[in-house]
C-alpha cells in the first residue's frame, strides 16, 4: 500500500503543477487587463513603455543571448521601425500598412548589415554595429522632408475607437500589450524549435556546430535579421505609445541602455527582458524623484549594485530563489510521506 502511495503522490504533484501555472497565468492576465482602468495616465505610459523596450531587449537577446554575438545597433533598428510607421501615418497610410512597412524596412536593413557582419564576431562585430546609430542620427536630421529633421514627427496613430469608451493612454496600453504578447509567444516557440537549438549550437562553439551540420553563417544572419525585426517592431510600438519620433530615438545611448537592460534582466530569459526593460524605465524616475541633480549618479549606483549582487541577472536570481523554496518544501514534506 505504501508503495502505491509513493507512486501516486508524485503523479498528483505533477498533475497539480500545470493547473497552478494556468491559474497563475490567468491571474496575471486579469491583473494586466484591469491595470490601465484603475491607474493614472502616467502609470499606464510607464508600463506601456516597459513593454515596448521589453520587445527591443528580446530582439537583442536573440542575437546576444541565444547566438552569442555582440550588437550596439539596436537603437538604429528601433528608430527605423518607428520612422517607418510614423512617416506612413503622416502620409495617411492605414495603420497596418505602416506597421508592416516599418518592420520590413528594419528587417531588410538588418539583413543587409548581417551578410558582411556575420563573418565577424566579438569586438569586430561590435564595431560594425556601432556605426549604425552613429550614421542613423545625422541621416535622420538631414532627411528633413521625410523625417521632420531635428524636430521629429508628431503623428496620430491607433486612436481608441469610440465604442470602447477608453482614454488614449488605456487604448495604447492594450494595443502595445497585445503586440508584445504576440512577439513574446513567437519567441518562446522559436526558442523550442530547431532554430533555437541551432542558435545555441552557434553560441556554444561555432566549430562544433559546423561539424554537426549547422550552417553557422546562415544562422548568424538569421539571428541578426530577427533581432532587427524585433527592434523595428518595438519602434512601431513606441510610436503607438507616444505618438512622436525624433532623431534622438536612434542615439547610441539607447543601444547601450538596452544592452545593459539585457544584462540586468538575464540572458536567454523572457522574464529577464521584461525586468530589464522595467529597470530602464522605472529606476530613472525613482532616482529623479530622490535627487533630480544626481539622478544619473544614483541610476549608475543602482545598476552597479544589481550587477554585483546578481551577476547573471535578476531573472536567474529569482529562479534560484523559487527553486530553493520549492526544494525546502519538498524536503519538509518527504519525511511524512
Short mmCIF file of C-alpha atoms in Angstrom, two decimals:
data_model
loop_
_atom_site.label_atom_id
_atom_site.label_comp_id
_atom_site.label_asym_id
_atom_site.label_seq_id
_atom_site.Cartn_x
_atom_site.Cartn_y
_atom_site.Cartn_z
CA UNK A 1 0.00 0.00 0.00
CA UNK A 2 2.80 2.41 0.90
CA UNK A 3 4.45 1.64 -2.45
CA UNK A 4 1.24 2.54 -4.27
CA UNK A 5 1.01 5.78 -2.30
CA UNK A 6 4.61 6.63 -3.14
CA UNK A 7 3.92 6.06 -6.80
CA UNK A 8 0.70 8.05 -6.87
CA UNK A 9 1.85 11.12 -4.96
CA UNK A 10 4.47 12.33 -7.43
CA UNK A 11 1.95 11.98 -10.26
CA UNK A 12 -0.58 14.02 -8.31
CA UNK A 13 2.03 16.70 -7.71
CA UNK A 14 2.97 16.69 -11.36
CA UNK A 15 -0.69 16.92 -12.30
CA UNK A 16 -1.23 19.86 -9.97
CA UNK A 17 1.70 21.90 -11.29
CA UNK A 18 0.20 22.65 -14.72
CA UNK A 19 -3.02 23.76 -13.04
CA UNK A 20 -1.03 26.01 -10.74
CA UNK A 21 0.75 27.56 -13.68
CA UNK A 22 -2.52 28.02 -15.54
CA UNK A 23 -4.07 29.76 -12.52
CA UNK A 24 -1.01 31.96 -12.12
CA UNK A 25 -1.09 32.87 -15.80
CA UNK A 26 -4.81 33.60 -15.70
CA UNK A 27 -4.39 35.81 -12.63
CA UNK A 28 -1.55 37.69 -14.34
CA UNK A 29 -3.65 38.26 -17.46
CA UNK A 30 -6.53 39.59 -15.36
CA UNK A 31 -4.22 41.97 -13.48
CA UNK A 32 -2.67 43.28 -16.68
CA UNK A 33 -6.10 43.69 -18.27
CA UNK A 34 -7.53 45.65 -15.35
CA UNK A 35 -4.38 47.68 -14.64
CA UNK A 36 -4.92 50.55 -17.12
CA UNK A 37 -8.52 51.01 -15.98
CA UNK A 38 -7.56 51.87 -12.40
CA UNK A 39 -4.16 53.57 -12.79
CA UNK A 40 -3.17 57.09 -13.78
CA UNK A 41 -2.19 58.01 -17.36
CA UNK A 42 1.43 58.38 -16.23
CA UNK A 43 1.49 54.88 -14.73
CA UNK A 44 -0.11 53.48 -17.88
CA UNK A 45 2.56 55.16 -20.01
CA UNK A 46 5.35 53.74 -17.85
CA UNK A 47 4.04 50.19 -18.16
CA UNK A 48 3.42 50.66 -21.89
CA UNK A 49 7.00 51.85 -22.42
CA UNK A 50 8.25 48.92 -20.35
CA UNK A 51 6.52 46.54 -22.77
CA UNK A 52 7.94 48.46 -25.73
CA UNK A 53 11.52 48.23 -24.51
CA UNK A 54 11.00 44.60 -23.45
CA UNK A 55 10.35 43.76 -27.12
CA UNK A 56 13.52 45.63 -28.15
CA UNK A 57 15.57 43.82 -25.49
CA UNK A 58 14.08 40.49 -26.57
CA UNK A 59 15.31 41.17 -30.10
CA UNK A 60 18.74 41.92 -28.70
CA UNK A 61 18.62 38.71 -26.66
CA UNK A 62 18.03 36.66 -29.82
CA UNK A 63 21.36 37.92 -31.14
CA UNK A 64 23.41 38.28 -27.95
CA UNK A 65 21.93 35.71 -25.59
CA UNK A 66 20.81 32.99 -27.99
CA UNK A 67 23.55 33.23 -30.61
CA UNK A 68 26.45 34.73 -28.65
CA UNK A 69 27.03 37.76 -30.89
CA UNK A 70 27.52 41.42 -29.99
CA UNK A 71 25.42 44.35 -31.15
CA UNK A 72 25.38 48.06 -30.38
CA UNK A 73 23.00 48.92 -33.19
CA UNK A 74 19.59 48.02 -31.77
CA UNK A 75 18.62 51.67 -31.39
CA UNK A 76 19.06 52.14 -35.15
CA UNK A 77 16.57 49.36 -35.94
CA UNK A 78 14.28 50.70 -33.23
CA UNK A 79 14.37 54.10 -34.94
CA UNK A 80 13.92 52.65 -38.43
CA UNK A 81 10.73 50.88 -37.38
CA UNK A 82 9.49 53.98 -35.58
CA UNK A 83 10.20 56.28 -38.51
CA UNK A 84 8.70 53.77 -40.93
CA UNK A 85 5.30 53.73 -39.25
CA UNK A 86 5.40 57.46 -38.42
CA UNK A 87 6.15 58.51 -42.00
CA UNK A 88 3.38 56.26 -43.31
CA UNK A 89 0.92 57.67 -40.76
CA UNK A 90 1.98 61.21 -41.67
CA UNK A 91 1.06 60.45 -45.28
CA UNK A 92 -2.30 58.93 -44.43
CA UNK A 93 -1.46 55.25 -44.85
CA UNK A 94 -3.50 52.65 -42.92
CA UNK A 95 -2.02 51.64 -39.58
CA UNK A 96 -1.41 48.05 -40.66
CA UNK A 97 0.47 49.20 -43.77
CA UNK A 98 2.71 51.49 -41.72
CA UNK A 99 3.37 48.72 -39.20
CA UNK A 100 4.32 46.29 -41.95
CA UNK A 101 6.50 48.87 -43.71
CA UNK A 102 8.40 49.78 -40.54
CA UNK A 103 9.06 46.18 -39.52
CA UNK A 104 10.04 45.02 -43.02
CA UNK A 105 12.32 48.04 -43.52
CA UNK A 106 14.13 47.29 -40.26
CA UNK A 107 14.46 43.62 -41.23
CA UNK A 108 15.83 44.43 -44.70
CA UNK A 109 18.41 46.84 -43.30
CA UNK A 110 19.34 44.29 -40.64
CA UNK A 111 19.79 41.57 -43.26
CA UNK A 112 21.94 43.83 -45.45
CA UNK A 113 24.18 44.61 -42.48
CA UNK A 114 24.21 41.00 -41.30
CA UNK A 115 25.52 39.47 -44.55
CA UNK A 116 29.00 41.04 -44.29
CA UNK A 117 28.96 41.24 -40.49
CA UNK A 118 28.10 37.56 -39.94
CA UNK A 119 31.66 36.55 -40.75
CA UNK A 120 32.88 38.63 -37.83
CA UNK A 121 32.47 38.19 -34.12
CA UNK A 122 33.41 39.81 -30.84
CA UNK A 123 34.83 43.32 -30.95
CA UNK A 124 34.88 43.44 -34.75
CA UNK A 125 31.16 42.78 -34.94
CA UNK A 126 30.56 45.26 -32.15
CA UNK A 127 32.41 47.97 -34.06
CA UNK A 128 30.37 47.31 -37.21
CA UNK A 129 27.07 47.60 -35.34
CA UNK A 130 28.36 50.68 -33.50
CA UNK A 131 28.34 52.61 -36.77
CA UNK A 132 24.59 52.10 -37.27
CA UNK A 133 23.29 54.62 -34.70
CA UNK A 134 26.26 56.91 -35.37
CA UNK A 135 25.21 57.17 -39.03
CA UNK A 136 21.44 56.97 -38.47
CA UNK A 137 21.10 60.06 -36.25
CA UNK A 138 22.63 62.64 -38.64
CA UNK A 139 20.92 60.93 -41.58
CA UNK A 140 17.52 61.33 -39.91
CA UNK A 141 18.28 65.01 -39.29
CA UNK A 142 19.31 65.62 -42.90
CA UNK A 143 16.28 63.94 -44.47
CA UNK A 144 14.05 66.70 -43.15
CA UNK A 145 11.43 66.35 -45.88
CA UNK A 146 10.77 62.76 -44.86
CA UNK A 147 11.67 62.62 -41.17
CA UNK A 148 10.86 66.14 -39.99
CA UNK A 149 14.52 66.80 -39.26
CA UNK A 150 15.67 67.56 -35.75
CA UNK A 151 12.10 68.48 -34.73
CA UNK A 152 10.84 64.96 -35.44
CA UNK A 153 7.32 63.92 -36.37
CA UNK A 154 4.11 64.20 -34.38
CA UNK A 155 1.60 61.63 -35.60
CA UNK A 156 -1.84 60.39 -34.67
CA UNK A 157 -1.95 56.62 -34.85
CA UNK A 158 -4.02 53.82 -33.32
CA UNK A 159 -6.72 56.06 -31.90
CA UNK A 160 -9.16 54.49 -29.48
CA UNK A 161 -12.47 53.55 -31.16
CA UNK A 162 -15.44 55.41 -29.68
CA UNK A 163 -17.29 52.20 -28.85
CA UNK A 164 -14.54 51.17 -26.38
CA UNK A 165 -15.03 54.21 -24.13
CA UNK A 166 -11.29 54.08 -23.38
CA UNK A 167 -8.94 57.01 -22.97
CA UNK A 168 -5.96 57.28 -25.33
CA UNK A 169 -3.43 56.03 -22.76
CA UNK A 170 -5.59 52.99 -21.95
CA UNK A 171 -6.11 52.04 -25.59
CA UNK A 172 -2.42 52.44 -26.42
CA UNK A 173 -1.60 50.21 -23.46
CA UNK A 174 -3.85 47.44 -24.77
CA UNK A 175 -2.52 47.73 -28.33
CA UNK A 176 1.11 47.58 -27.18
CA UNK A 177 0.38 44.76 -24.71
CA UNK A 178 -1.27 42.68 -27.44
CA UNK A 179 1.65 43.24 -29.80
CA UNK A 180 4.22 42.43 -27.12
CA UNK A 181 2.35 39.26 -26.09
CA UNK A 182 2.29 38.10 -29.71
CA UNK A 183 6.02 38.53 -30.35
CA UNK A 184 6.95 37.06 -26.97
CA UNK A 185 4.86 33.97 -27.78
CA UNK A 186 6.58 33.70 -31.16
CA UNK A 187 9.98 33.97 -29.48
CA UNK A 188 9.07 31.24 -26.99
CA UNK A 189 8.04 28.94 -29.84
CA UNK A 190 11.20 29.79 -31.77
CA UNK A 191 13.34 29.05 -28.71
CA UNK A 192 11.93 25.50 -28.53
CA UNK A 193 12.28 24.83 -32.26
CA UNK A 194 15.27 23.51 -34.18
CA UNK A 195 16.18 27.15 -34.92
CA UNK A 196 16.62 27.76 -31.20
CA UNK A 197 18.81 24.67 -30.89
CA UNK A 198 20.89 25.81 -33.86
CA UNK A 199 21.34 29.24 -32.28
CA UNK A 200 22.50 27.55 -29.07
CA UNK A 201 24.99 25.45 -31.01
CA UNK A 202 26.45 28.56 -32.64
CA UNK A 203 26.70 30.29 -29.27
CA UNK A 204 28.44 27.39 -27.54
CA UNK A 205 31.02 26.50 -30.21
CA UNK A 206 30.92 27.56 -33.85
CA UNK A 207 33.44 24.92 -34.95
CA UNK A 208 31.47 22.14 -33.25
CA UNK A 209 28.24 23.50 -34.70
CA UNK A 210 29.73 23.37 -38.18
CA UNK A 211 30.86 19.78 -37.58
CA UNK A 212 27.29 18.90 -36.60
CA UNK A 213 25.93 20.27 -39.89
CA UNK A 214 24.81 23.71 -38.71
CA UNK A 215 25.40 26.44 -41.30
CA UNK A 216 26.89 28.96 -38.87
CA UNK A 217 26.91 31.99 -41.18
CA UNK A 218 23.31 31.41 -42.26
CA UNK A 219 22.05 31.20 -38.69
CA UNK A 220 24.04 34.27 -37.64
CA UNK A 221 22.44 36.23 -40.48
CA UNK A 222 19.03 34.91 -39.45
CA UNK A 223 19.59 35.87 -35.80
CA UNK A 224 20.75 39.35 -36.77
CA UNK A 225 17.75 39.83 -39.06
CA UNK A 226 15.30 38.61 -36.41
CA UNK A 227 16.92 40.93 -33.89
CA UNK A 228 16.45 43.84 -36.30
CA UNK A 229 12.80 42.86 -36.94
CA UNK A 230 12.08 42.81 -33.20
CA UNK A 231 13.85 46.13 -32.81
CA UNK A 232 11.78 47.61 -35.65
CA UNK A 233 8.55 46.25 -34.17
CA UNK A 234 9.48 47.80 -30.82
CA UNK A 235 9.94 51.11 -32.62
CA UNK A 236 6.46 50.78 -34.12
CA UNK A 237 5.01 50.14 -30.67
CA UNK A 238 6.92 53.15 -29.35
CA UNK A 239 5.21 55.45 -31.84
CA UNK A 240 1.85 53.94 -30.85
CA UNK A 241 2.66 54.71 -27.21
CA UNK A 242 3.99 58.29 -27.52
CA UNK A 243 2.72 59.43 -30.96
CA UNK A 244 6.10 61.04 -31.66
CA UNK A 245 9.52 60.19 -33.10
CA UNK A 246 12.75 62.21 -33.39
CA UNK A 247 16.39 61.50 -34.30
CA UNK A 248 17.22 61.32 -30.59
CA UNK A 249 15.42 57.97 -30.52
CA UNK A 250 18.22 56.44 -32.60
CA UNK A 251 21.15 57.53 -30.45
CA UNK A 252 23.85 55.12 -29.29
CA UNK A 253 22.89 55.69 -25.65
CA UNK A 254 19.66 53.75 -26.21
CA UNK A 255 21.59 50.77 -27.63
CA UNK A 256 23.86 50.76 -24.59
CA UNK A 257 20.87 51.04 -22.24
CA UNK A 258 19.11 48.13 -23.96
CA UNK A 259 22.26 46.02 -23.68
CA UNK A 260 22.51 46.94 -20.00
CA UNK A 261 18.85 46.05 -19.54
CA UNK A 262 19.51 42.64 -21.08
CA UNK A 263 22.39 42.04 -18.69
CA UNK A 264 20.30 43.19 -15.70
CA UNK A 265 17.31 41.02 -16.58
CA UNK A 266 19.35 37.97 -17.57
CA UNK A 267 20.30 36.39 -20.88
CA UNK A 268 18.06 33.81 -22.55
CA UNK A 269 15.09 34.67 -20.35
CA UNK A 270 11.77 36.11 -21.50
CA UNK A 271 11.06 37.33 -17.97
CA UNK A 272 14.53 38.85 -17.89
CA UNK A 273 13.70 41.01 -20.92
CA UNK A 274 10.68 42.45 -19.11
CA UNK A 275 12.60 43.00 -15.87
CA UNK A 276 15.47 44.68 -17.72
CA UNK A 277 13.03 46.98 -19.50
CA UNK A 278 11.30 47.82 -16.22
CA UNK A 279 14.66 48.74 -14.70
CA UNK A 280 15.42 51.03 -17.65
CA UNK A 281 12.02 52.77 -17.48
CA UNK A 282 11.23 52.89 -13.75
CA UNK A 283 14.57 53.39 -11.97
CA UNK A 284 15.44 56.76 -13.61
CA UNK A 285 12.05 58.10 -12.50
CA UNK A 286 12.66 56.94 -8.93
CA UNK A 287 16.20 58.33 -8.80
CA UNK A 288 14.95 61.60 -10.31
CA UNK A 289 12.42 61.96 -7.50
CA UNK A 290 15.09 61.23 -4.91
CA UNK A 291 17.51 63.79 -6.32
CA UNK A 292 16.98 65.48 -9.68
CA UNK A 293 20.55 66.78 -9.79
CA UNK A 294 22.13 63.40 -9.10
CA UNK A 295 19.67 61.19 -10.98
CA UNK A 296 22.28 59.69 -13.32
CA UNK A 297 24.67 59.04 -10.45
CA UNK A 298 22.02 57.22 -8.45
CA UNK A 299 20.96 55.27 -11.54
CA UNK A 300 24.57 54.16 -12.03
CA UNK A 301 24.80 53.09 -8.38
CA UNK A 302 21.61 51.02 -8.75
CA UNK A 303 22.94 49.45 -11.94
CA UNK A 304 26.25 48.58 -10.29
CA UNK A 305 24.53 47.16 -7.21
CA UNK A 306 22.29 44.88 -9.26
CA UNK A 307 25.21 43.59 -11.34
CA UNK A 308 27.33 42.93 -8.24
CA UNK A 309 24.58 41.21 -6.26
CA UNK A 310 23.08 39.32 -9.22
CA UNK A 311 25.83 38.94 -11.85
CA UNK A 312 23.73 36.60 -14.01
CA UNK A 313 20.73 38.91 -13.89
CA UNK A 314 17.56 39.35 -11.89
CA UNK A 315 15.53 36.60 -13.58
CA UNK A 316 18.07 33.79 -12.89
CA UNK A 317 18.36 35.02 -9.29
CA UNK A 318 14.59 34.84 -8.85
CA UNK A 319 14.57 31.40 -10.43
CA UNK A 320 17.17 30.19 -7.91
CA UNK A 321 15.10 31.55 -5.03
CA UNK A 322 11.96 29.78 -6.28
CA UNK A 323 13.86 26.51 -6.75
CA UNK A 324 15.36 26.73 -3.27
CA UNK A 325 11.96 27.38 -1.69
CA UNK A 326 10.40 24.52 -3.66
CA UNK A 327 13.27 22.23 -2.67
CA UNK A 328 12.87 23.06 1.01
CA UNK A 329 9.14 22.40 0.86
CA UNK A 330 9.78 19.09 -0.87
CA UNK A 331 12.27 18.03 1.83
CA UNK A 332 9.85 19.12 4.56
CA UNK A 333 7.03 17.01 3.09
CA UNK A 334 9.18 13.93 2.34
CA UNK A 335 9.52 12.60 5.95
CA UNK A 336 5.73 12.46 6.35
CA UNK A 337 5.03 10.55 3.14
#
